[in-house]
Coordinates of C-alpha atoms in Angstrom, one line a residue:
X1 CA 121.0 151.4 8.8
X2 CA 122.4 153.8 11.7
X3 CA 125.8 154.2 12.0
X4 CA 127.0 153.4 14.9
X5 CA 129.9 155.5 16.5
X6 CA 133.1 154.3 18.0
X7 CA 133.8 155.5 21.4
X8 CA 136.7 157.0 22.3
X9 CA 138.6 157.9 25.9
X10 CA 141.5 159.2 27.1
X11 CA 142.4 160.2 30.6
X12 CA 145.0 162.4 32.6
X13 CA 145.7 162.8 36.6
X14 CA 147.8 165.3 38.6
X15 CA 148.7 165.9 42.1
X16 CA 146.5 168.9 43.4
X17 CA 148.2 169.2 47.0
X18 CA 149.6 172.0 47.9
X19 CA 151.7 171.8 51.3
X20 CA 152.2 175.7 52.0
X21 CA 148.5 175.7 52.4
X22 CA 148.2 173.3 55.5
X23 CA 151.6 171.4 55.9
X24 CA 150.1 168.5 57.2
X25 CA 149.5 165.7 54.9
X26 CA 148.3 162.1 55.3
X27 CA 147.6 161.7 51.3
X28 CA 147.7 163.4 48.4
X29 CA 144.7 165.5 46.8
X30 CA 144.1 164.6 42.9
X31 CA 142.4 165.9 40.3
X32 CA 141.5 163.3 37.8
X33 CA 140.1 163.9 34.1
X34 CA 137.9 161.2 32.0
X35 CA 137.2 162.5 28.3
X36 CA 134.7 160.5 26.4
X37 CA 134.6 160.4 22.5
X38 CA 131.7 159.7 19.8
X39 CA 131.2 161.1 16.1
X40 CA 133.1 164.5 16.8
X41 CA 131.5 164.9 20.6
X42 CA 133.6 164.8 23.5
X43 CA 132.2 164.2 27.1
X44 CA 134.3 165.0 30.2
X45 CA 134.1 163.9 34.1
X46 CA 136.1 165.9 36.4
X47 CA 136.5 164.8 39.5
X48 CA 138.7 166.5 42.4
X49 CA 139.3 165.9 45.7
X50 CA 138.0 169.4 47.5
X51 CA 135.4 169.9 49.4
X52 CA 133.0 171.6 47.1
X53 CA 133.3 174.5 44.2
X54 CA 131.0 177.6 44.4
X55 CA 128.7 177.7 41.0
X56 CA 130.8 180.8 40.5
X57 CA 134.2 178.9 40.3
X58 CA 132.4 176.6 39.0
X59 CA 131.1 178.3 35.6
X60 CA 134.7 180.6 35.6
X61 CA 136.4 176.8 35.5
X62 CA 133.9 175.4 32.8
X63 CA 134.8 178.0 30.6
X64 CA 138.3 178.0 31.1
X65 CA 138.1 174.2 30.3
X66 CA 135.9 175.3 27.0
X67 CA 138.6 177.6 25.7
X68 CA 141.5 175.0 26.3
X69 CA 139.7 172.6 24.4
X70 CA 137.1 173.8 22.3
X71 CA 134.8 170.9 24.6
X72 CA 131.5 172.7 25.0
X73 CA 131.0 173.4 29.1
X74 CA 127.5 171.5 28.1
X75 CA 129.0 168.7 28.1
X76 CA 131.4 168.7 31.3
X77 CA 131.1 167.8 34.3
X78 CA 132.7 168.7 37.7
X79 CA 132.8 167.2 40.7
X80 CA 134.2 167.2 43.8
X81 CA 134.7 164.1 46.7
X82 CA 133.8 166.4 49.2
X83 CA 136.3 165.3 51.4
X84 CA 136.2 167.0 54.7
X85 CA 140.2 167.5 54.3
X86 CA 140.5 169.8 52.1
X87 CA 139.4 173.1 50.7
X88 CA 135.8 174.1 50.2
X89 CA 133.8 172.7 53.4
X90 CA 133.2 174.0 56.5
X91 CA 134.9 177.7 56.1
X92 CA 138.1 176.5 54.3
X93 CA 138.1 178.5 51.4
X94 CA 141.1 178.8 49.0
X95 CA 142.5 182.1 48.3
X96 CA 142.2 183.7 44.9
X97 CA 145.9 182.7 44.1
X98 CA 145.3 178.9 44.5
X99 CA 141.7 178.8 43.3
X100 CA 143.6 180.2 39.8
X101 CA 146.3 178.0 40.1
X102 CA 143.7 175.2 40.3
X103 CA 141.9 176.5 37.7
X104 CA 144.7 176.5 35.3
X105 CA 145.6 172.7 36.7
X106 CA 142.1 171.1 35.9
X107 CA 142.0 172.6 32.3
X108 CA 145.5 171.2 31.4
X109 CA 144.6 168.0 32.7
X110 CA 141.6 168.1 30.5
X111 CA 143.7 169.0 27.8
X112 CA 145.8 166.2 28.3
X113 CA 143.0 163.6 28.7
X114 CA 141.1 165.2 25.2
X115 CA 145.2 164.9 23.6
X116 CA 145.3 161.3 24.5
X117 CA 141.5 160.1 23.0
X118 CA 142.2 157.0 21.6
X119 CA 139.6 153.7 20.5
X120 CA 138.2 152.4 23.4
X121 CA 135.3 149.7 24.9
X122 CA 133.2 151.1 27.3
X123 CA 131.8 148.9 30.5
X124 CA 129.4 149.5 33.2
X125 CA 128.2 148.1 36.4
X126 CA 127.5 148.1 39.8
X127 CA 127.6 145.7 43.1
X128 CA 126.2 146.3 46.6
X129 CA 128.4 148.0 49.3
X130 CA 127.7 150.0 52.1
X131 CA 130.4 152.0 53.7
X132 CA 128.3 154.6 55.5
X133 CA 124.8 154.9 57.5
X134 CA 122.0 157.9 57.3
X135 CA 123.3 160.5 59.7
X136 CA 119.6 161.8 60.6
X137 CA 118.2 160.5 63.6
X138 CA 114.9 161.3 65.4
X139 CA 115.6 161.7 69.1
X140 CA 113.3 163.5 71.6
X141 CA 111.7 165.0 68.7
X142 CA 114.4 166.3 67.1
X143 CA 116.8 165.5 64.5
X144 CA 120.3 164.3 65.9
X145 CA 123.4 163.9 63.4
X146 CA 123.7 160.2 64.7
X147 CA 123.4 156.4 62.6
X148 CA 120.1 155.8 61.6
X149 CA 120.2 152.2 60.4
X150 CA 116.5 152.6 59.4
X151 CA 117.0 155.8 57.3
X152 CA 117.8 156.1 53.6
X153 CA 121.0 154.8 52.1
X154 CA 122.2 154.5 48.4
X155 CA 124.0 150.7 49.0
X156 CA 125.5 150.2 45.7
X157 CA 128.3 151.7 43.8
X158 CA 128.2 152.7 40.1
X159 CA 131.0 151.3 38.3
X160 CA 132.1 152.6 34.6
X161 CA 135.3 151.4 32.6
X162 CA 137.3 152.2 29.5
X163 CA 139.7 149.8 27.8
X164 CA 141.4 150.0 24.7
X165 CA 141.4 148.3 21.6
X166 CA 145.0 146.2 22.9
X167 CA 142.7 145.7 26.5
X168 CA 144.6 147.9 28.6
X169 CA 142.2 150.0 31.1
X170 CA 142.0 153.8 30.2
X171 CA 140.2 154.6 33.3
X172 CA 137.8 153.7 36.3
X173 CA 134.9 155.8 37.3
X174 CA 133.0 154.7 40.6
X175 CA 130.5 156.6 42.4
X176 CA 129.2 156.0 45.9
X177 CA 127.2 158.2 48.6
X178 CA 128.5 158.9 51.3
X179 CA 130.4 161.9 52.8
X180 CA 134.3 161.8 53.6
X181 CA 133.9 161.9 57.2
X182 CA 135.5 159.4 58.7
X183 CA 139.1 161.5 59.4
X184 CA 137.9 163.9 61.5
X185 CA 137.1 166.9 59.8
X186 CA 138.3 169.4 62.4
X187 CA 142.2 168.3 61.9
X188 CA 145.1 170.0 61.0
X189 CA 146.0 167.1 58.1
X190 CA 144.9 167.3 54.5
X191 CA 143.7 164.3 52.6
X192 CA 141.3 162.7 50.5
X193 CA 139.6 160.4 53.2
X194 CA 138.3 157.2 51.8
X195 CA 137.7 158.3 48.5
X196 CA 141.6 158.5 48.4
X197 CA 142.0 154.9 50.7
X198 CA 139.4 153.1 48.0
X199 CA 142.1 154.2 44.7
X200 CA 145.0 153.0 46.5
X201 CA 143.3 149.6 47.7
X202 CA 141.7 149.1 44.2
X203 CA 145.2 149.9 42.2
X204 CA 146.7 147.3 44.9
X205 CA 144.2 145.0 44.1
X206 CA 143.9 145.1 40.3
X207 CA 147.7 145.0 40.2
X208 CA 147.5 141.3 41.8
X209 CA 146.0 140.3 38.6
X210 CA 148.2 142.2 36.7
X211 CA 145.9 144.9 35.4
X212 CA 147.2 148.1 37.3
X213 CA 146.8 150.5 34.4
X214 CA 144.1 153.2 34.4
X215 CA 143.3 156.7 36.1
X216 CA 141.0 155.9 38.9
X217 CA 138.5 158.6 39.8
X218 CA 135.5 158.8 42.4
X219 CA 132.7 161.0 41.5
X220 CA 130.2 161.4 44.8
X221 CA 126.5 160.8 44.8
X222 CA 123.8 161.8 46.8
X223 CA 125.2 161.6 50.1
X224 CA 123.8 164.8 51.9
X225 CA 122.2 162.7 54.5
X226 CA 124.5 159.6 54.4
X227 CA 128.3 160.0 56.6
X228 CA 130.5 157.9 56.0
X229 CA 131.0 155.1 58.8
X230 CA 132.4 156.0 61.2
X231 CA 132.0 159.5 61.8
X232 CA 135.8 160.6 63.0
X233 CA 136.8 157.3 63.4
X234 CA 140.3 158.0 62.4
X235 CA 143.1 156.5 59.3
X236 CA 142.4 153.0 60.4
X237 CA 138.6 153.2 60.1
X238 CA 139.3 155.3 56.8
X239 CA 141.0 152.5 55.3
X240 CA 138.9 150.3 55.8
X241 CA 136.3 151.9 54.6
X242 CA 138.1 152.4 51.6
X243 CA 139.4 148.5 51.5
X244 CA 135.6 147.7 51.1
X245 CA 134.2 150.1 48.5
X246 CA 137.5 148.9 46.5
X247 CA 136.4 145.4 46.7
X248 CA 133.2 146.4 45.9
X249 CA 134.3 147.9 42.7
X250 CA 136.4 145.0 41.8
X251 CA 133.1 143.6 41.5
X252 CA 131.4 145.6 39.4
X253 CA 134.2 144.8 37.2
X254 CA 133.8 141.4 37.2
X255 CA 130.5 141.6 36.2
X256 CA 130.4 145.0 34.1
X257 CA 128.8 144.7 30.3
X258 CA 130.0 146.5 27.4
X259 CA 128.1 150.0 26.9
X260 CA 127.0 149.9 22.9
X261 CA 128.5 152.7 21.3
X262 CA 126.3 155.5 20.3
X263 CA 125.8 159.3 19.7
X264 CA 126.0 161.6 23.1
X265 CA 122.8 162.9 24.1
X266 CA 122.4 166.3 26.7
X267 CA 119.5 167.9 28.1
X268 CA 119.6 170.6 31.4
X269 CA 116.9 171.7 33.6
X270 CA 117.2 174.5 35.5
X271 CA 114.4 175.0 38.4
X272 CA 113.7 177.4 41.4
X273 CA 112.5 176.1 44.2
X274 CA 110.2 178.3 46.4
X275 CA 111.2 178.5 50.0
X276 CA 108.8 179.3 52.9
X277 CA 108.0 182.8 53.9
X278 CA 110.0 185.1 56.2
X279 CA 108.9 186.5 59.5
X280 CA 107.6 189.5 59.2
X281 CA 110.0 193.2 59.3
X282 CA 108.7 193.4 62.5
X283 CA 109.3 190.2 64.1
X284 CA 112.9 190.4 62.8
X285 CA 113.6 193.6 64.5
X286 CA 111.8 192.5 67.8
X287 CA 114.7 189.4 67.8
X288 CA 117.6 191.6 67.1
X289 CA 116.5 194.1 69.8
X290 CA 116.8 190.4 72.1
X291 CA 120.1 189.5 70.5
X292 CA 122.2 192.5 68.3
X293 CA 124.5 190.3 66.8
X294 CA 122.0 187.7 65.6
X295 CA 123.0 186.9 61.9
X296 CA 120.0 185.2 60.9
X297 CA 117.6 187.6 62.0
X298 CA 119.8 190.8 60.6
X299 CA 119.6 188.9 57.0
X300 CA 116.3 187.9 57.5
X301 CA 114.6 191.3 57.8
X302 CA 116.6 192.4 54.8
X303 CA 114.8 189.8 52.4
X304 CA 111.5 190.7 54.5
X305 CA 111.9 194.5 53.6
X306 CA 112.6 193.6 50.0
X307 CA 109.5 192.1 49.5
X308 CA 110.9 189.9 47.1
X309 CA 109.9 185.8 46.9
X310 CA 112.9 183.8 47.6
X311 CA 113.9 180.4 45.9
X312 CA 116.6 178.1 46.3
X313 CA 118.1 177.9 42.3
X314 CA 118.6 174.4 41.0
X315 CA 120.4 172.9 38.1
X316 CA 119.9 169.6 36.5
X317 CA 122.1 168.2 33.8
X318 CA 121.4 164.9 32.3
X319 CA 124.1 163.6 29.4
X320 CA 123.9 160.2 28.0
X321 CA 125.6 157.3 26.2
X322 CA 122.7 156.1 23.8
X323 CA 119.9 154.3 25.8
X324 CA 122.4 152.6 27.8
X325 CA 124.5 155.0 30.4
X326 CA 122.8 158.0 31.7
X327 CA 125.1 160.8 34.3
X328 CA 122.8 162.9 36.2
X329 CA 123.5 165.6 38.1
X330 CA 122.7 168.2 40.7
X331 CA 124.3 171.6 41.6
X332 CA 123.2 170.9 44.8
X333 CA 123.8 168.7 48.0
X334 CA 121.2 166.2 47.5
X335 CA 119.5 163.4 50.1
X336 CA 119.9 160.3 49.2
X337 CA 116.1 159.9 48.5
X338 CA 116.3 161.3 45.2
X339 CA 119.3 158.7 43.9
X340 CA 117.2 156.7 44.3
X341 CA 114.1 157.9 43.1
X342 CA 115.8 158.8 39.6
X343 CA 117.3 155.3 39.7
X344 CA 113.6 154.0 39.7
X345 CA 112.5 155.8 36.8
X346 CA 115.2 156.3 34.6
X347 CA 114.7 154.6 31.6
X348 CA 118.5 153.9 30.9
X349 CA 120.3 150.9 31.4
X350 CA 122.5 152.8 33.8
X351 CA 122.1 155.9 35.5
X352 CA 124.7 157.2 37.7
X353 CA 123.3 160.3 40.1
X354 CA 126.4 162.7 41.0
X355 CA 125.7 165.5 43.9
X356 CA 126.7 168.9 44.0
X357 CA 128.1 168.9 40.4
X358 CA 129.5 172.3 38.4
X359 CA 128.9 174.0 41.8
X360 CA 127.1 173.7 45.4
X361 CA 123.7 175.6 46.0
X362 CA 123.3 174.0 49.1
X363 CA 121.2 171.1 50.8
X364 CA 118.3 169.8 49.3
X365 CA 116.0 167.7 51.6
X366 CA 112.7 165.6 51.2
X367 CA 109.8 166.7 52.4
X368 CA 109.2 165.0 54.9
X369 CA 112.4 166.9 56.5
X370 CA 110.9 170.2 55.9
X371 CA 108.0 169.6 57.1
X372 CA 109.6 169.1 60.6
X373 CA 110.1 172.6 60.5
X374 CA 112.9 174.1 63.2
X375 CA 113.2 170.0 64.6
X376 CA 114.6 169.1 61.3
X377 CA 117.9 169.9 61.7
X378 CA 120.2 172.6 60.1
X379 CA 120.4 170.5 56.5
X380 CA 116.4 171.0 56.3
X381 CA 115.9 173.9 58.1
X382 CA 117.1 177.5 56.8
X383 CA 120.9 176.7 56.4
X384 CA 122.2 179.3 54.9
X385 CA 124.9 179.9 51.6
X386 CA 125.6 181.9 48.7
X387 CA 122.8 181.4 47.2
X388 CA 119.9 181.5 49.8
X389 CA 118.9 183.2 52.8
X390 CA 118.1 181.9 56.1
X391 CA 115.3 180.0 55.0
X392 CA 114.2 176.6 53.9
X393 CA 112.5 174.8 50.7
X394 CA 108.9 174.2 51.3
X395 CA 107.9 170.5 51.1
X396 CA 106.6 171.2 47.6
X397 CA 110.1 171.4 46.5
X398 CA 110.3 167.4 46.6
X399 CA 107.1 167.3 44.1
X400 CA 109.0 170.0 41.6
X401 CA 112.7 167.9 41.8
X402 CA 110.4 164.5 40.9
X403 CA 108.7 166.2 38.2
X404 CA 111.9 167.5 36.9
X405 CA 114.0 164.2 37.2
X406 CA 111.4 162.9 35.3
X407 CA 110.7 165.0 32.6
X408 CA 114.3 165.5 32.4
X409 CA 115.3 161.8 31.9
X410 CA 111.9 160.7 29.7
X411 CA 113.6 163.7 27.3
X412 CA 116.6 162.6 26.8
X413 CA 115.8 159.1 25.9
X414 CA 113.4 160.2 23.3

C-alpha cells in the first residue's frame, strides 16, 4: 500500500517598501513566502509586489534562496503582481543596492516560512470573478489598447489554502489575470494596486467571522492582454476592484476541497521560439539614413549582419501536488489564451497558470496577433527586451507553446 505523505506549510511576510526610493506611498509593497512540505520535499511560492524581475535577478535570487535553505531552486517559484507602482515596469528599474537588499529580504522570508513548516490540510478552489476586460481592440484596422468585451478573459480566480492541524489558516494563495492598472501607472505614488486592495478587504472580511489568521499572497496569471478595470481609474476604482476579487475568494473558500496529500512532482521545459526574419542589411541602412536616431532599425541591422536566427527563449515549469494541484508557469508575459488552453487539457484536478514567473522574457501572443503583422499592436509586434530584438514570434510559436503545455502537463501526471 502507498504511503501517503503528510503535508506540511509554513509561511512568512515582510514589508518590502522602501520610502527613499519614491516617497510617495498610498500602500505598502509585500513580499510574501508560502513553503510547502511532503516526505523531505519542500515547495515554495514567492510572490512580491514589483513589477517584474529580469531572468537574471531572477536566477541570482533562486540561488540565493537555494543556499539559505538548502530548497532546490527546482522547486521555487517567483512571482511578481506586476503592479504598475512599483519597481520593474515601464523603465523603473531598482538600483543595484536595493535589488541586493531585496534579494537578501526574500531569502530570509523564505527562511522563515521553511523554519515555521508545521502539519497542515491543504484546500483548493476557485469561483468566477471578473475584475478586468481584454485591453486589445480592433479599430480601423488596428489594434487599440481599449475594452474589448468580446476578447479573451480568464473569469475565475484560483484559490489555494493551508490550515493547521488546531484549524488555524497558514496561508491564502489566489491567482487572478489581470494587470494592476487601475492607479494610474504614470504617478509619483507607490503601491500595490488591487492586488494590495483585495488582501486588505479579504483580511477585513475573514476577520468578521473570526478567522483573520494567515499570510495572504496574490500570484498573477496570464494577464498580458487583460487590464485591469478601469484603466487609471484611480484609489476608488482600485478598491473596488479589489472589494470584488476579495469576495470572490471568500468564495472559493467556502467551497474549496481538501487536496490529498501526496509526493511533489516537477518537470521543466525550456523552448525557443523562432521569430520572423529581419529586413535585410540593406533596408536597415536605407531607414536609418531617413531617421539617424532610429533605435529599431540601428538594432535591427546588427542581428541582420550577424546572420544568426533569432528566437524568443521560453521557460515552462510545471510542479504538482499528486494528481490533484498542478502550478504552471511561464517566464514570460503570457495572453490570456493560453490559461486557458492549459486549463482545458490539464489532467489535474487543479491547475493554476502563473505569468512571468522566475523572470520576464517578454510578451507572448497568439497567433492570430502575429499574424496582424505591424496592425497588431506593440505586445504582438517586435517589442523589444533583454532578451529579443526588435522582432516578433511567428504564428507558429502558438502551435510550439500548445505542444509544450501539453507534453509538459501529460508528463508530469504519469
Amino acid at each position: 500500500m502507498k504511503h501517503a505523505p503528510s503535508m506540511l506549510a509554513g509561511a512568512a511576510e515582510a514589508v518590502i517598501t522602501r520610502v527613499k526610493d519614491r516617497p510617495v506611498v498610498y500602500d505598502d509593497l509585500f513580499a510574501r513566502a508560502l513553503v510547502l512540505g511532503a516526505d523531505g520535499d519542500r515547495l515554495v511560492i514567492v510572490a512580491t509586489d514589483m513589477g517584474t524581475f529580469s531572468v537574471e535577478y531572477a536566477d541570482d535570487l533562486l540561488q540565493r534562496i537555494e543556499r539559505t535553505t538548502d530548497i532546490p531552486s527546482g522547486n521555487i517559484i517567483i512571482t511578481s503582481t506586476q503592479t504598475h507602482n512599483a519597481p520593474g515596469v515601464d523603465g523603473r528599474e531598482m538600483t543595484p543596492e536595493a535589488g541586493e537588499w531585496l534579494s537578501d529580504c526574500i531569502a530570509g522570508l523564505v527562511k522563515r516560512a521553511n523554519d515555521d513548516l508545521r502539519p497542515c490540510v491543504l484546500n483548493a478552489g476557485r469561483a468566477p470573478v471578473q475584475i478586468g476586460y481584454n485591453r486589445r481592440l480592433m479599430q480601423d484596422g488596428e489594434i487599440v489598447m481599449a475594452p474589448n468585451p468580446d476578447g479573451a478573459i480568464v473569469p475565475w480566480v484560483d484559490v489555494l489554502e493551508a490550515k493547521d492541524a488546531d484549524g488555524r489558516r497558514i496561508a491564502v494563495l489566489f491567482s487572478h489575470a489581470a494587470h494592476p492598472v487601475i492607479v494610474h501607472w504614470l504617478s509619483e505614488e507607490i503601491g500595490p494596486d488591487f492586488p494590495g486592495y483585495a488582501v486588505r478587504h479579504l483580511r477585513d472580511l475573514l476577520a468578521r467571522e473570526g478567522e483573520p489568521e494567515g499570510v495572504f499572497m496574490f500570484a498573477q496569471a496570464c494577464c498580458g492582454d487583460i487590464n485591469g478595470h478601469p484603466l487609471r481609474g484611480g484609489f476608488g476604482a482600485c478598491d473596488a476592484a479589489g472589494l470584488s476579487l476579495a469576495f470572490a475568494v471568500k468564495q472559493a473558500l467556502a467551497g474549496a476541497r481538501p487536496v490529498a496529500p501526496d509526493a511533489f512532482k516537477a518537470r521543466s521545459l525550456d523552448l525557443s521560439l523562432p521569430l520572423e526574419e529581419p529586413p535585410t542589411a540593406a533596408e536597415c541602412t536605407a531607414a536609418l539614413a531617413e531617421d539617424p536616431d532610429s533605435t529599431r532599425f540601428r538594432e535591427l541591422l546588427a542581428v541582420a549582419e550577424s546572420g544568426e536566427r533569432q528566437f524568443h527563449p521560453l521557460s515552462m515549469r510545471a510542479l504538482a501536488v499528486g494528481d490533484a494541484l498542478c502550478f504552471l508557469t511561464f517566464t514570460a508575459e503570457m495572453f490570456a489564451e493560453y490559461q486557458l488552453y492549459a486549463d482545458a487539457v490539464s489532467p489535474f484536478g487543479q491547475t493554476f497558470v502563473f505569468s512571468h514567473t522566475n523572470g520576464i522574457t517578454g510578451y507572448v501572443a497568439t497567433a492570430e496577433d502575429y499574424e496582424l503583422g505591424p496592425a497588431g499592436g506593440y505586445e504582438s509586434w517586435g517589442y523589444p527586451t533583454r532578451n529579443r530584438p526588435w522582432l516578433p514570434p511567428q504564428p507558429q510559436a502558438e502551435r510550439l507553446i500548445h505542444e509544450g503545455i501539453t507534453r509538459l502537463l501529460d508528463e508530469l501526471s504519469r
